[in-house]
Amino acid sequence: MSGSAGEVERGLSGERKLASSNHGSFILRLHWLCQGGESLMNPVIRAQLKEFIKYHSLPPAADDSNFEVYSIFSVMSGLLGESVDPLEVHLKGNEFGLDGVGILIQGEIVKNARDVSDKISTIKNPSIEFVFFQSKTSASFDYGDVSKFFDAIDYFFDESLKGESPEIDDLIRAKSEIYDKSTGRRNPKISCYYISTGNYEKPAKLEKLRSEFRAKLEQSNIFDNKTIAVEFIGAADLQEWYRAATSAIEVDIDFPKSVVMPNNKNVEEAYIGYIDAKNLLRLYTIKDDNGSVIGVNRLVFFDNIRDYDDKSKINVSIKDSVFADGGAEFVFRNNGITVVSKSIDRTGDKFKLEDYQIVNGCQTSNIIYDLVYGEEGPGSVPRTDLAETIQVPLRLIGSRDDEFVSSIIVGTNRQNPVRDEQFWALRPFMKSLEEYCRSLDAEEAIYLERRDNQYRDSDVERTRIMQPQILMKAIAACLLFQPHRAARDYRGILTEYENTIFLDDHDVRVYHAVSYLYYRLEFLWRNQRISSESKTFRYYILAAIGIRMTSNSNVFSLKKSKISGVASSIVALCRNEETFKEEVESVLQVIDEQLAKLGVSGQERIRDAIRSDAFAVAFRDRVVASLS
């Protein structure tokens, strides 16, 4: 990648000086207002932004930071189908040319080199993606701002952007760790999104600038050139993708070769048969405004679509056989796909599905996509002959019974390498916990998401939605007193404590209390009640509160009355914000003192320290000592 470090430094230092002074802040704010600001923002986007702020518990702000988060959410969830927290992608400072940077490994956000190392240690051939954002509330697509955005991405990879902010430095180190250790058999993907509230009319100068930047990315030979995306996003796209991210998924398909399945008390209607690839692809592809397929919608799959390896021997042999016989034998050699939908509206051979999921058949779906859209990648011309010739076995089941759907998922996936926590989330206890948590009053309600995107189109505060893997980490820290392992080894904890936690006879109240504690802690950060820098110590805060509330006891060995008392105490602490803040600050003081005693400073060294057994043991001893 190119770029003079001296030129970069001169440009960046000017930006820093402007942003760091009161006079500069005033000018930046005035500039935002003059560009239109909230008052002249597209009214539909303004309404969506207002809703987004409410459901994500963000503080109403008279600047464009919430718009930046909203736009990241719309693209990441609505277009790319990634279930990630947009705040984890958003940059909090005034970084040169960038409003958001997301590095994803197997669909999970990594923020630093340690995260990368922990993630790739268990994955043989990981899927890696870099996503960059620049968002403007103005309606214009300014040549200078776009050029600055492209330069910032360039400088990120040649590391000229170092020193811009601690967060950028961490992300650059994460990038280096990726290229040092984990590119495997495929280079990372890269997507770059410049976002405005206007309409992009493809002016010649900007199109030339985009073409040149894309060529530079290709010539660097460090990305998967088939999947490079450099996009200008306008109001219409944002509106569409925000709706896609917050609404139930719908699709219309033709399924003429179907037979009604036997009656079942848990099923409204069900069909079995075979379907051509053209209609099957409608279930899981994303299209642009022109109707061209631009990618695979990951949100409709139960298992992890990134586990698909297009270069594996078996997948290559399947595709070779299809090209040899034109796909005529595919239906005889494939086990097919199972789709579960909450709503099926049939008119003759036409089926309208709403809120559906492909619970089995991820590999088949990906193979079909590769066959039809070829090696050129997304956006290429479909191979219509294969799309119409290939037939695939299909089971379509309409059911609103979560337990029955869970049994289908388990039954159809036991032979597949599906994540352990996915099956664990379907345990009977988890259903009881889900029902209890959402039955509470509005302040204490938590929504346990036992299946991905379960509450996608529900009118609930998004920060109250608790994903199973997050709950597992919170329990590991708060009740098992393992804060050093919670983030990096929660799957190991799940295996180790499989017969200790989430048992059918356990009291749901203590699990709810931990979920509520996690939510309230996140609320303090989102609303800037405590410093966001303390997020590094999230699991130590949970552990300290758990130790204090249980008097350093194994909560699961206590009498039922004691367990309910622990749960009530945690909830009561969280409901009193001032007392809760004081508790958090006291924990942070303990951590600061211990780090000072060890002479540890700097984010990298701090992260290494708090992941060690020795630090966790010493921390627990200090918290226990404070109880006496």
XYZ file of C-alpha atoms in Angstrom:
628
model
C 0.000 0.000 0.000
C 1.214 3.519 -0.694
C 1.393 6.796 1.217
C 4.087 9.043 2.627
C 4.253 8.871 6.411
C 5.283 12.541 6.533
C 2.294 13.622 4.455
C -0.001 11.512 6.587
C 1.347 12.968 9.812
C 0.906 16.528 8.573
C -2.673 15.804 7.553
C -3.533 13.962 10.755
C -1.938 16.476 13.075
C -4.038 19.248 11.556
C -7.184 17.217 12.158
C -6.152 16.509 15.751
C -5.435 20.146 16.536
C -8.812 21.229 15.225
C -10.720 18.574 17.148
C -8.779 19.060 20.386
C -9.433 22.764 20.826
C -12.686 24.328 22.010
C -12.597 26.649 19.025
C -12.162 23.685 16.710
C -15.039 21.775 18.330
C -17.291 24.801 17.841
C -16.317 25.048 14.184
C -16.935 21.325 13.629
C -20.346 21.599 15.267
C -21.225 24.703 13.237
C -20.119 22.930 10.067
C -22.416 19.992 10.910
C -25.380 22.326 11.360
C -24.633 24.200 8.163
C -24.480 20.917 6.252
C -28.027 20.175 7.294
C -27.661 18.341 10.596
C -30.639 16.581 12.071
C -33.147 19.271 11.059
C -32.564 18.765 7.305
C -31.903 15.025 7.449
C -34.048 12.786 5.270
C -37.295 12.462 7.306
C -37.514 8.667 6.960
C -33.927 8.248 8.121
C -34.566 10.695 10.961
C -37.522 8.534 12.093
C -35.464 5.347 11.828
C -32.615 6.973 13.728
C -34.983 8.023 16.526
C -36.265 4.447 16.784
C -32.720 3.075 16.679
C -31.591 5.333 19.539
C -34.550 4.189 21.644
C -34.141 0.459 21.091
C -30.360 0.503 21.535
C -30.406 2.593 24.715
C -28.236 5.335 23.238
C -28.149 8.836 24.727
C -29.931 11.386 22.489
C -27.100 13.466 21.077
C -27.036 16.671 19.010
C -24.253 15.407 16.796
C -23.748 12.754 14.164
C -22.267 9.956 16.313
C -25.623 8.170 16.665
C -26.106 8.416 12.907
C -22.745 6.747 12.452
C -23.785 3.853 14.697
C -27.188 3.612 12.974
C -25.563 3.444 9.539
C -23.086 0.770 10.680
C -25.979 -1.273 12.082
C -27.990 -0.942 8.859
C -25.104 -2.151 6.689
C -23.719 -4.824 9.021
C -27.069 -6.390 9.945
C -29.352 -5.436 7.072
C -26.982 -5.867 4.118
C -24.197 -8.164 5.309
C -26.339 -10.238 7.659
C -23.896 -9.971 10.552
C -25.263 -10.255 14.085
C -22.768 -7.920 15.760
C -23.033 -4.947 18.099
C -22.532 -1.809 15.938
C -20.958 -0.050 18.915
C -18.120 -2.578 18.744
C -17.411 -1.393 15.189
C -17.932 2.331 15.770
C -14.857 4.453 16.516
C -15.424 6.764 19.487
C -12.898 9.494 18.677
C -12.150 11.805 15.753
C -10.012 9.359 13.829
C -8.745 10.478 10.427
C -11.181 9.517 7.653
C -12.898 6.669 9.521
C -16.060 6.304 11.610
C -16.001 2.536 11.983
C -13.679 -0.437 11.556
C -14.854 -4.008 11.946
C -12.558 -7.019 11.875
C -14.523 -10.258 11.897
C -13.277 -13.821 12.285
C -15.997 -16.417 11.728
C -18.534 -13.629 12.142
C -17.296 -12.505 15.555
C -15.740 -9.093 16.179
C -12.092 -9.022 17.228
C -10.654 -5.805 18.659
C -6.986 -6.566 19.280
C -4.159 -9.024 18.652
C -5.051 -11.140 21.691
C -8.624 -11.576 20.423
C -7.234 -12.684 17.065
C -4.824 -15.152 18.664
C -7.548 -16.676 20.864
C -9.988 -16.966 17.963
C -7.723 -18.508 15.336
C -6.208 -21.025 17.758
C -9.336 -23.188 17.429
C -10.106 -22.664 13.716
C -8.193 -24.343 10.915
C -9.207 -22.155 7.975
C -11.042 -19.092 9.319
C -13.236 -16.683 7.406
C -11.816 -13.175 7.925
C -13.366 -9.858 6.920
C -12.338 -6.210 7.184
C -15.171 -3.651 7.037
C -14.606 0.132 6.951
C -17.135 2.954 7.364
C -17.338 6.682 6.869
C -20.779 8.234 7.511
C -21.945 11.768 6.749
C -25.260 13.305 7.784
C -25.017 15.695 4.832
C -26.680 14.781 1.542
C -23.562 15.319 -0.554
C -20.846 12.907 -1.654
C -17.835 15.167 -1.249
C -14.780 14.289 -3.341
C -12.386 15.421 -0.616
C -14.103 13.407 2.113
C -14.242 10.305 -0.080
C -10.556 10.667 -0.950
C -9.764 11.045 2.750
C -11.740 7.858 3.511
C -9.813 5.867 0.910
C -6.516 7.293 2.191
C -7.397 6.276 5.766
C -7.968 2.660 4.666
C -4.700 2.741 2.760
C -2.890 4.109 5.826
C -4.520 1.486 8.059
C -2.867 -1.327 6.141
C 0.525 0.319 5.653
C 0.304 1.349 9.351
C 0.773 5.083 8.732
C -2.393 5.496 10.807
C -0.604 4.338 13.960
C -0.918 6.788 16.835
C -4.276 8.108 15.634
C -6.027 6.608 18.672
C -5.543 3.666 21.068
C -8.462 1.891 19.391
C -6.922 2.241 15.933
C -3.582 1.019 17.270
C -5.258 -2.096 18.703
C -7.001 -2.773 15.398
C -3.773 -2.369 13.432
C -2.077 -4.879 15.744
C -5.025 -7.223 15.202
C -4.564 -6.829 11.448
C -0.877 -7.682 11.752
C -1.641 -10.759 13.843
C -4.054 -11.947 11.164
C -1.528 -11.663 8.357
C 1.219 -13.186 10.496
C -0.732 -16.270 11.483
C -4.081 -16.950 9.901
C -4.671 -16.197 6.230
C -4.736 -19.944 5.540
C -6.070 -20.983 2.159
C -8.010 -17.787 1.522
C -7.199 -14.114 1.837
C -9.417 -11.861 3.967
C -12.394 -10.075 2.466
C -12.595 -6.281 2.522
C -15.639 -4.011 2.251
C -15.561 -0.195 2.293
C -18.728 1.882 2.730
C -18.966 5.644 2.312
C -22.415 6.681 3.566
C -24.445 9.845 3.032
C -28.123 10.806 3.435
C -28.421 11.899 -0.204
C -28.675 9.985 -3.477
C -25.567 8.791 -5.255
C -25.732 9.757 -8.944
C -22.415 8.172 -10.009
C -20.482 11.345 -10.901
C -17.545 10.617 -13.188
C -14.874 11.948 -10.820
C -16.025 9.814 -7.885
C -16.445 6.744 -10.073
C -12.890 7.201 -11.324
C -11.659 7.634 -7.735
C -13.482 4.444 -6.695
C -12.111 2.493 -9.650
C -8.544 3.567 -8.882
C -8.889 2.683 -5.194
C -10.358 -0.721 -5.969
C -7.491 -1.403 -8.367
C -5.042 -0.465 -5.616
C -6.704 -2.944 -3.238
C -6.517 -5.685 -5.874
C -2.877 -4.972 -6.662
C -1.900 -5.214 -3.003
C -2.535 -8.994 -3.215
C -3.571 -9.219 0.431
C -7.355 -9.552 -0.056
C -9.759 -11.942 -1.730
C -10.099 -9.977 -4.959
C -13.378 -11.696 -5.885
C -15.145 -10.184 -2.873
C -13.710 -6.637 -2.679
C -16.534 -4.121 -2.170
C -16.127 -0.329 -2.439
C -19.598 1.191 -2.168
C -21.308 4.583 -1.958
C -24.448 4.309 0.163
C -27.368 6.750 -0.009
C -30.654 7.324 1.794
C -32.663 4.687 -0.085
C -30.127 1.952 0.700
C -29.963 2.893 4.380
C -33.745 2.841 4.708
C -34.021 -0.536 3.005
C -31.247 -2.165 4.996
C -32.458 -0.788 8.337
C -35.875 -2.298 7.631
C -34.212 -5.580 6.639
C -32.257 -5.583 9.904
C -35.350 -5.015 12.050
C -38.106 -6.878 10.183
C -39.053 -10.502 9.757
C -37.519 -12.077 6.643
C -40.016 -12.740 3.845
C -39.748 -14.527 0.509
C -41.948 -15.881 -2.296
C -41.029 -19.174 -3.968
C -42.528 -21.607 -6.462
C -42.635 -25.147 -5.041
C -44.663 -27.195 -7.550
C -43.103 -30.572 -6.757
C -44.437 -30.684 -3.196
C -46.485 -33.199 -1.211
C -48.341 -32.449 2.028
C -46.651 -34.116 5.014
C -48.585 -36.050 7.694
C -50.555 -34.145 10.345
C -48.816 -33.198 13.577
C -50.243 -31.278 16.524
C -47.188 -28.990 16.582
C -47.302 -28.160 12.883
C -49.669 -25.805 11.070
C -48.672 -27.160 7.659
C -45.708 -28.960 6.122
C -44.559 -30.072 2.688
C -41.882 -32.319 1.251
C -40.618 -32.575 -2.297
C -37.945 -31.035 -4.472
C -37.339 -27.555 -5.785
C -35.185 -26.080 -8.533
C -32.073 -24.099 -7.637
C -33.554 -20.881 -9.040
C -36.298 -20.856 -6.403
C -34.089 -22.253 -3.664
C -31.658 -19.363 -4.086
C -34.466 -16.899 -3.338
C -34.460 -18.186 0.231
C -30.950 -17.037 1.054
C -29.571 -14.522 -1.443
C -29.429 -10.735 -1.098
C -30.258 -8.518 -4.078
C -29.538 -4.874 -4.836
C -32.040 -2.305 -6.115
C -31.592 -3.615 -9.652
C -32.459 -7.174 -8.662
C -28.902 -8.461 -9.058
C -27.695 -10.988 -6.500
C -24.918 -9.485 -4.389
C -24.342 -12.132 -1.732
C -25.630 -14.738 0.700
C -27.907 -13.752 3.585
C -26.178 -15.334 6.556
C -29.034 -14.510 8.922
C -31.332 -17.219 7.532
C -28.964 -20.072 8.416
C -29.015 -21.862 11.750
C -25.431 -23.071 11.559
C -22.400 -20.997 10.711
C -22.251 -20.383 6.987
C -18.571 -19.468 7.289
C -17.714 -23.083 8.025
C -18.289 -23.776 4.331
C -15.042 -24.291 2.439
C -15.479 -23.989 -1.323
C -12.058 -25.554 -1.883
C -12.556 -28.704 0.201
C -12.153 -31.946 -1.742
C -15.739 -33.076 -1.261
C -17.254 -29.736 -2.311
C -14.992 -29.484 -5.344
C -15.921 -33.044 -6.379
C -19.650 -32.278 -6.015
C -19.342 -29.220 -8.240
C -17.239 -31.133 -10.790
C -19.892 -33.858 -11.014
C -22.619 -31.256 -11.580
C -20.663 -29.642 -14.389
C -20.130 -33.108 -15.881
C -23.796 -34.179 -15.923
C -25.508 -30.784 -15.969
C -26.933 -31.261 -12.476
C -29.412 -33.977 -13.418
C -28.205 -36.331 -10.670
C -27.870 -33.768 -7.874
C -31.308 -34.499 -6.406
C -30.428 -38.195 -6.029
C -27.106 -37.598 -4.291
C -28.055 -34.848 -1.850
C -29.847 -35.095 1.500
C -31.544 -31.781 0.889
C -32.564 -28.757 2.909
C -34.957 -28.241 5.809
C -36.692 -24.887 6.223
C -38.812 -23.916 9.235
C -41.141 -20.937 8.891
C -43.479 -19.281 11.386
C -45.851 -18.397 8.566
C -46.623 -20.152 5.277
C -49.166 -18.647 2.896
C -49.856 -21.016 0.003
C -51.687 -20.175 -3.211
C -51.449 -23.085 -5.610
C -47.751 -23.770 -6.166
C -46.691 -20.358 -4.822
C -45.533 -20.157 -1.213
C -44.978 -16.996 0.801
C -42.730 -17.576 3.817
C -42.289 -15.172 6.723
C -39.785 -15.353 9.589
C -38.101 -18.518 8.370
C -34.752 -20.214 8.906
C -32.748 -22.822 7.033
C -32.084 -25.217 9.904
C -30.230 -27.831 7.870
C -28.470 -27.646 4.521
C -25.896 -24.894 4.852
C -23.290 -26.783 2.802
C -25.790 -27.630 0.058
C -26.974 -24.014 -0.101
C -23.425 -22.739 -0.539
C -22.610 -25.300 -3.201
C -25.718 -24.266 -5.146
C -24.700 -20.602 -4.866
C -21.199 -21.372 -6.190
C -22.577 -23.467 -9.042
C -25.069 -20.889 -10.236
C -23.015 -17.738 -9.768
C -19.686 -19.216 -10.718
C -16.136 -18.388 -9.809
C -16.529 -14.706 -10.674
C -18.261 -14.189 -7.339
C -21.301 -12.124 -6.282
C -22.864 -9.962 -8.965
C -21.905 -12.267 -11.850
C -24.428 -13.418 -14.445
C -26.352 -16.515 -13.220
C -25.826 -19.800 -15.005
C -29.515 -20.084 -15.804
C -29.186 -23.588 -17.186
C -27.939 -24.951 -13.860
C -30.397 -22.827 -11.899
C -33.274 -24.520 -13.680
C -31.768 -27.999 -14.094
C -30.539 -28.634 -10.544
C -33.259 -29.988 -8.278
C -32.823 -30.138 -4.499
C -34.834 -32.144 -1.919
C -36.749 -29.745 0.356
C -38.727 -30.065 3.570
C -40.806 -26.984 4.396
C -42.311 -26.950 7.879
C -44.638 -24.301 9.263
C -44.614 -24.184 13.065
C -44.752 -21.579 15.846
C -43.948 -24.126 18.558
C -40.415 -23.265 19.679
C -39.859 -26.617 21.368
C -40.895 -28.551 18.298
C -38.698 -26.377 16.102
C -35.819 -26.995 18.521
C -36.344 -30.740 18.223
C -36.175 -30.456 14.413
C -32.932 -28.493 14.643
C -31.355 -31.054 16.967
C -32.598 -33.998 14.907
C -31.349 -32.646 11.585
C -27.974 -31.372 12.791
C -26.576 -33.992 15.145
C -24.267 -35.296 12.429
C -23.016 -31.821 11.534
C -20.305 -29.694 13.195
C -22.756 -27.201 14.720
C -21.535 -25.066 17.613
C -22.063 -26.701 21.023
C -23.604 -23.553 22.499
C -26.324 -23.665 19.839
C -27.565 -27.030 21.100
C -27.005 -26.011 24.702
C -29.285 -22.998 24.142
C -32.105 -25.382 23.218
C -32.102 -27.185 26.565
C -35.447 -27.344 28.454
C -34.034 -25.173 31.262
C -33.266 -22.424 28.770
C -36.903 -22.295 27.687
C -37.964 -21.896 31.329
C -35.380 -19.156 31.796
C -36.512 -17.395 28.629
C -40.158 -17.433 29.736
C -39.327 -16.163 33.226
C -37.033 -13.357 32.053
C -39.496 -11.898 29.585
C -42.452 -12.193 32.005
C -41.023 -9.643 34.442
C -41.961 -5.970 34.627
C -40.629 -3.638 31.951
C -37.597 -2.531 33.994
C -36.303 -6.019 34.803
C -37.335 -7.884 31.645
C -34.589 -9.642 29.670
C -35.130 -11.461 26.372
C -33.060 -14.629 26.070
C -32.431 -15.295 22.389
C -32.276 -19.070 22.208
C -32.272 -19.020 18.424
C -30.451 -16.455 16.281
C -32.602 -13.411 15.470
C -35.507 -14.745 17.538
C -36.534 -11.190 18.457
C -35.502 -9.598 15.177
C -38.865 -7.948 14.462
C -40.061 -7.603 18.058
C -40.720 -4.256 19.699
C -38.142 -4.691 22.455
C -35.075 -2.765 23.545
C -32.184 -4.402 21.722
C -29.821 -4.140 24.688
C -32.213 -6.344 26.697
C -31.727 -9.215 24.248
C -29.310 -11.727 25.779
C -27.526 -14.101 23.414
C -26.632 -17.549 24.808
C -22.880 -17.146 24.384
C -22.983 -13.790 26.204
C -24.994 -15.339 29.048
C -22.444 -18.158 29.255
C -19.606 -15.657 29.622
C -21.503 -13.655 32.250
C -22.278 -16.780 34.288
C -18.658 -17.922 34.036
C -17.489 -14.607 35.475
C -20.213 -13.798 38.002
C -21.132 -17.198 39.446
C -18.115 -19.381 38.640
C -15.612 -16.585 39.467
C -13.594 -17.134 36.275
C -13.263 -13.647 34.785
C -9.914 -14.453 33.166
C -11.455 -17.296 31.153
C -14.886 -15.820 30.431
C -13.970 -14.049 27.183
C -11.416 -16.444 25.733
C -12.433 -19.905 26.935
C -16.157 -19.929 27.657
C -16.607 -23.044 25.495
C -14.043 -24.805 27.672
C -15.959 -23.658 30.761
C -19.191 -24.963 29.241
C -17.624 -28.388 28.770
C -16.050 -28.370 32.246
C -19.232 -27.299 34.025
C -21.760 -29.016 31.755
C -23.266 -30.963 34.682
C -23.097 -28.036 37.102
C -24.914 -25.139 35.432
C -28.185 -24.720 33.533
C -29.702 -27.807 35.145
C -33.450 -28.397 35.026
C -33.920 -28.013 38.800
C -31.950 -24.753 39.069
C -33.580 -21.502 40.158
C -34.112 -19.318 37.090
C -33.979 -16.175 39.242
C -30.233 -16.216 39.807
C -29.582 -16.618 36.061
C -31.936 -13.731 35.358
C -30.125 -11.633 37.970
C -26.792 -12.130 36.179
C -28.405 -11.276 32.825
C -29.909 -8.122 34.322
C -26.563 -7.201 35.888
C -24.897 -7.510 32.471
C -27.596 -5.359 30.875
C -27.363 -2.639 33.524
C -23.577 -2.533 33.230
C -23.853 -2.151 29.470
C -26.465 0.583 30.001
C -24.001 2.601 32.114
C -21.419 2.451 29.328
C -23.825 3.274 26.515
C -25.164 6.277 28.362
C -21.701 7.447 29.407
C -22.421 7.105 33.132
C -19.050 5.401 33.565
C -15.944 5.512 31.390
C -16.075 3.211 28.356
C -12.393 2.418 28.954
C -13.478 0.217 31.870
C -15.085 -2.223 29.410
C -11.730 -3.988 29.398
C -12.548 -5.158 32.938
C -16.182 -6.152 32.251
C -15.819 -9.722 33.511
C -13.849 -8.718 36.596
C -16.663 -6.334 37.564
C -19.162 -9.176 37.206
C -16.916 -11.520 39.196
C -16.424 -9.068 42.071
C -20.160 -8.448 42.408
C -20.805 -12.199 42.296
C -18.180 -12.858 44.981
C -19.600 -10.147 47.241
C -23.237 -11.135 46.792
C -22.584 -14.840 47.434
C -19.993 -14.217 50.176
C -17.511 -16.102 47.991
C -19.708 -19.219 47.973
C -20.740 -21.666 45.273
C -24.231 -20.322 44.696
C -25.481 -23.655 43.371
C -24.657 -25.391 46.659
C -26.707 -22.926 48.723
C -30.213 -23.514 50.022
C -32.997 -22.325 47.748
C -33.872 -19.447 50.044
C -30.247 -18.277 49.980
C -30.117 -18.507 46.179
C -33.237 -16.390 45.784
C -31.724 -13.914 48.247
C -28.579 -13.622 46.124
C -30.716 -13.020 43.030
C -32.783 -10.345 44.783
C -29.650 -8.598 46.080
C -28.083 -8.409 42.615
C -31.274 -7.008 41.086
C -31.693 -4.494 43.921
C -28.105 -3.294 43.468
C -28.628 -2.793 39.747
C -31.864 -0.850 40.180
C -30.168 1.754 42.352
C -27.961 3.443 39.765
C -25.876 5.545 42.147
C -25.114 2.607 44.437
C -24.392 0.444 41.402
C -21.965 3.028 39.997
C -20.195 3.218 43.366
C -19.857 -0.580 43.394
C -18.373 -0.581 39.908
C -15.945 2.201 40.788
C -14.793 0.306 43.880
C -14.055 -2.772 41.761
C -12.132 -0.684 39.244
C -10.071 0.743 42.092
C -9.109 -2.767 43.211
C -8.043 -3.581 39.641
C -6.044 -0.348 39.309
C -4.234 -1.027 42.583
C -3.365 -4.571 41.566
C -2.074 -3.451 38.151
C -0.011 -0.720 39.809
C 1.436 -3.240 42.246
C 2.527 -5.393 39.305
C 3.852 -2.368 37.421
C 1.586 -3.147 34.454
C 0.541 -0.352 32.068
C -0.477 -0.017 28.448
C -3.553 -1.713 26.987
C -1.735 -4.712 25.528
C 0.100 -5.540 28.756
C -3.054 -4.968 30.814
C -5.063 -7.370 28.642
C -2.343 -10.006 28.958
C -2.228 -9.553 32.731
C -5.968 -9.890 33.377
C -6.142 -13.113 31.371
C -3.669 -14.861 33.669
C -4.594 -17.264 36.457
C -2.292 -15.447 38.866
C -4.019 -12.096 38.372
C -7.485 -13.659 38.765
C -6.506 -15.454 41.988
C -4.938 -12.320 43.489
C -7.992 -10.279 42.494
C -10.368 -12.751 44.122
C -8.288 -12.734 47.308
C -8.482 -8.929 47.458
C -12.262 -8.927 46.930
C -12.756 -11.655 49.550
C -10.592 -9.717 52.014
C -12.860 -6.704 51.571
C -15.837 -8.776 52.783
C -14.483 -9.072 56.338
